[in-house]
PDB file of C-alpha atoms in Angstrom:
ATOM      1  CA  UNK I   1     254.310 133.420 121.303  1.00 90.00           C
ATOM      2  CA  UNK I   2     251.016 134.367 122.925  1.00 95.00           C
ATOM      3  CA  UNK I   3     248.131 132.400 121.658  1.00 96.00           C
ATOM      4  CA  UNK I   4     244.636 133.821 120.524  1.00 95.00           C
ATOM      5  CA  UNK I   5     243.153 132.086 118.090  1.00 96.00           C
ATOM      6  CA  UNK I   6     240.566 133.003 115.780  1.00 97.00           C
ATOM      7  CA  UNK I   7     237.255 131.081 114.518  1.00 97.00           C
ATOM      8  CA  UNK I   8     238.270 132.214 111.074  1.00 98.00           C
ATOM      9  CA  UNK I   9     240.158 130.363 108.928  1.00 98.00           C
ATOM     10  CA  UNK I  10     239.750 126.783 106.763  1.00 98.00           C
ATOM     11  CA  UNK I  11     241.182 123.987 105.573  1.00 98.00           C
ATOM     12  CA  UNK I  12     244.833 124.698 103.716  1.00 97.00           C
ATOM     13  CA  UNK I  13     244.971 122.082 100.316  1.00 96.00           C
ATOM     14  CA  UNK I  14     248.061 124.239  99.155  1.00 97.00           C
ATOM     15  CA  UNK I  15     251.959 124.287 100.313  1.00 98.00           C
ATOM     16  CA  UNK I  16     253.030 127.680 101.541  1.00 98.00           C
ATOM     17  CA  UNK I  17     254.308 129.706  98.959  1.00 98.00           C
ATOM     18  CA  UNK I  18     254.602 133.382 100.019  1.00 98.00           C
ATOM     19  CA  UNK I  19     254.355 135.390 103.293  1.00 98.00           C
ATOM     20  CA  UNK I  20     252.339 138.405 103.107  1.00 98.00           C
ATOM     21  CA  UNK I  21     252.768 141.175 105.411  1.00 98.00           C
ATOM     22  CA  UNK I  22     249.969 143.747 106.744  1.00 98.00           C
ATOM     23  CA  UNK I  23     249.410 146.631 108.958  1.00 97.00           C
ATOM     24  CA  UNK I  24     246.622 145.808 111.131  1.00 94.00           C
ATOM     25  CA  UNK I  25     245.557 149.943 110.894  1.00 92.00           C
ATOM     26  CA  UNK I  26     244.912 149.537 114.875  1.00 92.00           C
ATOM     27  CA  UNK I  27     246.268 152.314 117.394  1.00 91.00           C
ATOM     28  CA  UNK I  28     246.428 149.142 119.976  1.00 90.00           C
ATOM     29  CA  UNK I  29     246.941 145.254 119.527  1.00 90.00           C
ATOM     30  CA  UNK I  30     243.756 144.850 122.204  1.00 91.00           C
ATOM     31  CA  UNK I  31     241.286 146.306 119.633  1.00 91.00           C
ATOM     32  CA  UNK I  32     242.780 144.044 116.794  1.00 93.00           C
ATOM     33  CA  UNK I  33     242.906 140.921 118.417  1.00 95.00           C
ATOM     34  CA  UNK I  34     239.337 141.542 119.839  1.00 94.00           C
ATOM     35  CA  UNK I  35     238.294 141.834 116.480  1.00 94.00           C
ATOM     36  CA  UNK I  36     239.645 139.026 114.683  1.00 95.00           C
ATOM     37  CA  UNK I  37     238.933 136.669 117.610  1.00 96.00           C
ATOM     38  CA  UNK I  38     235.270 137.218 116.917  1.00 96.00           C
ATOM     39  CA  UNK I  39     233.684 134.918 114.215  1.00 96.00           C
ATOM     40  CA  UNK I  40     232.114 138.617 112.956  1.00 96.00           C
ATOM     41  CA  UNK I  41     234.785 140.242 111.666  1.00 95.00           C
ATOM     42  CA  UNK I  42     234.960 137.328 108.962  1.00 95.00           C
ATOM     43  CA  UNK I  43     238.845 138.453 108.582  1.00 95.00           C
ATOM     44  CA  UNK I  44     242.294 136.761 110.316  1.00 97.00           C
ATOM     45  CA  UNK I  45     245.976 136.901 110.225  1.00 98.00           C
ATOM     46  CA  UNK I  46     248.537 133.900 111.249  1.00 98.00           C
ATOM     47  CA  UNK I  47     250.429 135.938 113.326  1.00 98.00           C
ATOM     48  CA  UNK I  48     249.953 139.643 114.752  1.00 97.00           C
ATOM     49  CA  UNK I  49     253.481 141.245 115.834  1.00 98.00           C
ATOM     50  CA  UNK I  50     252.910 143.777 118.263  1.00 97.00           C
ATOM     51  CA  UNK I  51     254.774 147.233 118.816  1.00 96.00           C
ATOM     52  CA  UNK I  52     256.619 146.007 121.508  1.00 97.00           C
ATOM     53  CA  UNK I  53     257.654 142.830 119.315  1.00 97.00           C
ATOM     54  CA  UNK I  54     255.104 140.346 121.240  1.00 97.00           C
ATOM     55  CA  UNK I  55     253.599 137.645 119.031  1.00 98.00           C
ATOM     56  CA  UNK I  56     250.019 136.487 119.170  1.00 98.00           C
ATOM     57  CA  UNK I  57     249.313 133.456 117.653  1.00 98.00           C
ATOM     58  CA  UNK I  58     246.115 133.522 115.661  1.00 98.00           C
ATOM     59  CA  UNK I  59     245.707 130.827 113.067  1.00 98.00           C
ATOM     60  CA  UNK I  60     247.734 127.709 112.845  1.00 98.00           C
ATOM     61  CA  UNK I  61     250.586 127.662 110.124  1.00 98.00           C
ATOM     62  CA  UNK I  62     248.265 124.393 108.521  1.00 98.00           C
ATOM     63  CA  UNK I  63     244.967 126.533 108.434  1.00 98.00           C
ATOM     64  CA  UNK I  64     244.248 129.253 105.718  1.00 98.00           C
ATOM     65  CA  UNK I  65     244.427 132.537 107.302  1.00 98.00           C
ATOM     66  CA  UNK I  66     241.608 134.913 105.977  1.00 97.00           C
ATOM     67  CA  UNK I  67     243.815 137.965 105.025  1.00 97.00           C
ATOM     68  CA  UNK I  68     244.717 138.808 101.746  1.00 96.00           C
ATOM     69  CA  UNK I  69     240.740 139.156 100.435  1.00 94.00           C
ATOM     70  CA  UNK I  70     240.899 139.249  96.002  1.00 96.00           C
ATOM     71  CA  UNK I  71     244.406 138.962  95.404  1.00 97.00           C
ATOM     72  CA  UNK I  72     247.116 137.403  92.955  1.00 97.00           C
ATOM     73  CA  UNK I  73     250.894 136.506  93.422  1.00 98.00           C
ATOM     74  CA  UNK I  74     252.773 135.896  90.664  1.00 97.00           C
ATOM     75  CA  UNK I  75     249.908 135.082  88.431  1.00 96.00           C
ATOM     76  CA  UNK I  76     247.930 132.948  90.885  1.00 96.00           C
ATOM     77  CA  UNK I  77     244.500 134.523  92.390  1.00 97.00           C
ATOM     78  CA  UNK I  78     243.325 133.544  96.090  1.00 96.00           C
ATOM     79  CA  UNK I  79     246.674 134.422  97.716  1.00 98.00           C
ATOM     80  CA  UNK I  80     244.720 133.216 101.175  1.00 98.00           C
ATOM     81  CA  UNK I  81     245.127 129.577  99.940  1.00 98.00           C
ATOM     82  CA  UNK I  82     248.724 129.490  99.750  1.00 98.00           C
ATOM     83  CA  UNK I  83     249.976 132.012 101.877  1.00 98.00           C
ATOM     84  CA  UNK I  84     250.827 133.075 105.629  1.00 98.00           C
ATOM     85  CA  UNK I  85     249.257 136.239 106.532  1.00 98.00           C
ATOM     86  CA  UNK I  86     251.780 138.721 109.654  1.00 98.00           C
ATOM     87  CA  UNK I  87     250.132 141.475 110.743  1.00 98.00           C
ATOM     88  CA  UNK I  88     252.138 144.021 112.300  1.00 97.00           C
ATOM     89  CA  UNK I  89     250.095 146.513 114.922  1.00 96.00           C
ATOM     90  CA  UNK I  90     250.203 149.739 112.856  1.00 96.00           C
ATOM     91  CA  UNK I  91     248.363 152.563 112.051  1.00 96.00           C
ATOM     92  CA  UNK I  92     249.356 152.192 108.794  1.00 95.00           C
ATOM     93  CA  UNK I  93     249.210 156.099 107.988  1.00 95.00           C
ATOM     94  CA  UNK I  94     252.736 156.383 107.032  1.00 91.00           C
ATOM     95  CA  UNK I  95     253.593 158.123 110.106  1.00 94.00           C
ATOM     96  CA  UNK I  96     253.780 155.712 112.782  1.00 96.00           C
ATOM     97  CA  UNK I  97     257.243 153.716 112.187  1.00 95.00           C
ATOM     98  CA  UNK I  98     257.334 149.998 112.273  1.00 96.00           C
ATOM     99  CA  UNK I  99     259.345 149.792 115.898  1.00 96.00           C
ATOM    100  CA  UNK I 100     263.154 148.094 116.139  1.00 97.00           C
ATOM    101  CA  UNK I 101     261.393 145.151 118.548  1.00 98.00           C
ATOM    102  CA  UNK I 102     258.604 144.570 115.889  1.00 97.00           C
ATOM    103  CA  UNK I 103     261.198 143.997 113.231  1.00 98.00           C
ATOM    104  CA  UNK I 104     263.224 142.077 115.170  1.00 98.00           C
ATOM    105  CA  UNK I 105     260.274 139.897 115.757  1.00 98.00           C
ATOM    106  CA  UNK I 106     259.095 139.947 112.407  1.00 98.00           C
ATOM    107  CA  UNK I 107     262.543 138.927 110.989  1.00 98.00           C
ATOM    108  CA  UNK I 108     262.888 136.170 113.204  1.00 98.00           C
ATOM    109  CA  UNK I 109     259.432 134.527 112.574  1.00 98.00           C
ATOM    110  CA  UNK I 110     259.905 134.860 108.654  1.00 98.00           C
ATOM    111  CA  UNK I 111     263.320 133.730 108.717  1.00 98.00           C
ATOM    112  CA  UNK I 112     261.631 130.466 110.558  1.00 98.00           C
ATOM    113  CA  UNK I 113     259.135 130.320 108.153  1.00 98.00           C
ATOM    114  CA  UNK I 114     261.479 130.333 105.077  1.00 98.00           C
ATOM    115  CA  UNK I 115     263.541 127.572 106.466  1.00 98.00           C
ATOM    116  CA  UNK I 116     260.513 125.085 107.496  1.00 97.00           C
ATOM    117  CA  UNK I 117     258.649 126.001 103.852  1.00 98.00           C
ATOM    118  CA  UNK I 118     261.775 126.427 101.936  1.00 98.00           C
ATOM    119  CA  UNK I 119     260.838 129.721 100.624  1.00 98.00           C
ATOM    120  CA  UNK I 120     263.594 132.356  99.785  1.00 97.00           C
ATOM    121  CA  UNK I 121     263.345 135.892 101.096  1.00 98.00           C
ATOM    122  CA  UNK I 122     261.875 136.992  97.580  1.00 98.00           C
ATOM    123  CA  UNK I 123     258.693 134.755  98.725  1.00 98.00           C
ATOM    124  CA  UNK I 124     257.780 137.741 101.454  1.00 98.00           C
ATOM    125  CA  UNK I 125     255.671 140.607  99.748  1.00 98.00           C
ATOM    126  CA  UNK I 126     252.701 142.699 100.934  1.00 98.00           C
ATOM    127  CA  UNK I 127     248.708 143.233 100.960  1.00 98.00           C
ATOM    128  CA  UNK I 128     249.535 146.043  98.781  1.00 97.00           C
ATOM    129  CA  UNK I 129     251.402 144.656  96.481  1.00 97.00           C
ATOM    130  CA  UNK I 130     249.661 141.819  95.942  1.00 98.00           C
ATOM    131  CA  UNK I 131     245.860 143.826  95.702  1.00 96.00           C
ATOM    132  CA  UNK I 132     246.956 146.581  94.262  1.00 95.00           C
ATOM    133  CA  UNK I 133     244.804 149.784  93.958  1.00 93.00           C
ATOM    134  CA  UNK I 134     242.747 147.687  96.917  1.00 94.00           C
ATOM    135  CA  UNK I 135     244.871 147.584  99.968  1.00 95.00           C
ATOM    136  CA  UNK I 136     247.790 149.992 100.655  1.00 94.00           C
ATOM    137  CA  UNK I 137     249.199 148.205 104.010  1.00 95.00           C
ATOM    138  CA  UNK I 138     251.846 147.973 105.397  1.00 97.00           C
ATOM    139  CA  UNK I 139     252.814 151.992 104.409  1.00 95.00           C
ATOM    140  CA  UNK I 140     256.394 153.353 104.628  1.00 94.00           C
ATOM    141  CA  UNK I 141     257.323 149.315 105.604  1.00 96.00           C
ATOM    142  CA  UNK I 142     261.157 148.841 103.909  1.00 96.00           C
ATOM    143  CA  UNK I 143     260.633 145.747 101.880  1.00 97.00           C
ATOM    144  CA  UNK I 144     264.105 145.566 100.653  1.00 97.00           C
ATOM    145  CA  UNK I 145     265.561 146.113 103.940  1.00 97.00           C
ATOM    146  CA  UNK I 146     263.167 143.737 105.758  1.00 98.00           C
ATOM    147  CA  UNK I 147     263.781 140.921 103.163  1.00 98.00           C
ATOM    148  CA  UNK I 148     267.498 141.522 103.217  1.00 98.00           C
ATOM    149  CA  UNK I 149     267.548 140.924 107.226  1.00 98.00           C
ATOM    150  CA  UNK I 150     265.194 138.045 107.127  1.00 98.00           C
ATOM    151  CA  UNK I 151     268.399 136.651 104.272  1.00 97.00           C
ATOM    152  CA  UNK I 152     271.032 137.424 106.775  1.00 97.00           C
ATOM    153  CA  UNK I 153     268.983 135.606 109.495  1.00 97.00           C
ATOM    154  CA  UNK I 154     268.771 132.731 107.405  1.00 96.00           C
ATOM    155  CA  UNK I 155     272.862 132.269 106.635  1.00 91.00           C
ATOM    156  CA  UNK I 156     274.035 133.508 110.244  1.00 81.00           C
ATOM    157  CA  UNK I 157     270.917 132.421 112.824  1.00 63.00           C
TER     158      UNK I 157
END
C-alpha cells in the first residue's frame, strides 16, 4: 500500500457499516491523487486502487473519508459517517473496463475489510446507488460478480 494522505477527512463517531465503491473519472491516478491531496478539492477516498492494482492509502480506516457527498444507505443519510470510501482509477464512461489487477486488488482489500468490521459482502454498494439520480460511478462495474469474489475470498483466503 502506497501512502498519500489527504487533509480531508474528520473524526469517525460511527462503526463501519458499508463500503462504497467509486470511479475516480481520472484518465491517470497522478491527477487524482494530486487532487485529493490538496485541502481544495474539499473531497477524499480511503483508498484509491489504481489500473495496475497499486493501492494508495489516503485516509485512515478510523477517519471519515469525504466521499459519498448527500447520500443514504439503507435508510440512514450521511453515508460519509459510517462508511469506507475505494476509489478505483476510472474514467467512469462505461468504456474503459475495470482491469483484472484492479479487481484483484479491490477484492482483496474488501475481503480484509469485511473480516476486521464484520460486514458481509451485501455491506459493499456504490456512489450510485447510494445517491441516486446524483452520482452514476462506478459505470459498467459488476456488483454481483465483485461481491461474489470478495465472498469467496472470505471462506477460502
Amino acid at each position: 500500500m502506497i501512502t498519500r494522505l489527504s487533509p480531508n477527512h474528520s473524526a469517525r463517531r460511527q462503526p463501519v457499516r458499508c463500503i462504497v465503491l467509486h470511479a475516480d473519472a481520472s484518465a491517470t491516478e497522478t491527477g487524482t491523487l494530486s487532487w485529493l491531496t490538496s485541502r481544495e478539492s474539499g473531497v477524499s477516498y480511503h483508498v484509491i486502487v489504481g489500473r495496475k492494482g497499486e493501492v494508495y492509502r489516503l485516509v485512515p480506516d478510523d477517519r471519515v473519508a469525504w466521499h459519498a457527498g448527500r447520500s443514504e444507505w439503507k435508510g440512514e443519510p450521511m453515508v460519509n459517517a459510517f462508511s469506507l470510501g475505494l476509489a478505483f482509477s476510472n474514467r467512469n464512461d462505461g468504456r474503459e473496463p475495470y482491469t483484472a489487477e484492479a479487481r484483484t486488488a479491490a477484492v482483496t482489500l474488501c475481503a480484509a475489510w469485511c473480516k476486521q468490521y464484520q460486514l458481509t459482502p451485501e455491506a459493499i454498494t456504490t456512489h450510485a446507488l447510494i445517491a441516486p439520480g446524483r452520482k452514476d460511478d462506478p459505470r459498467g462495474f459488476p456488483l454481483d460478480t465483485f461481491r461474489d469474489a470478495v465472498r469467496r475470498a472470505l471462506v477460502d483466503p
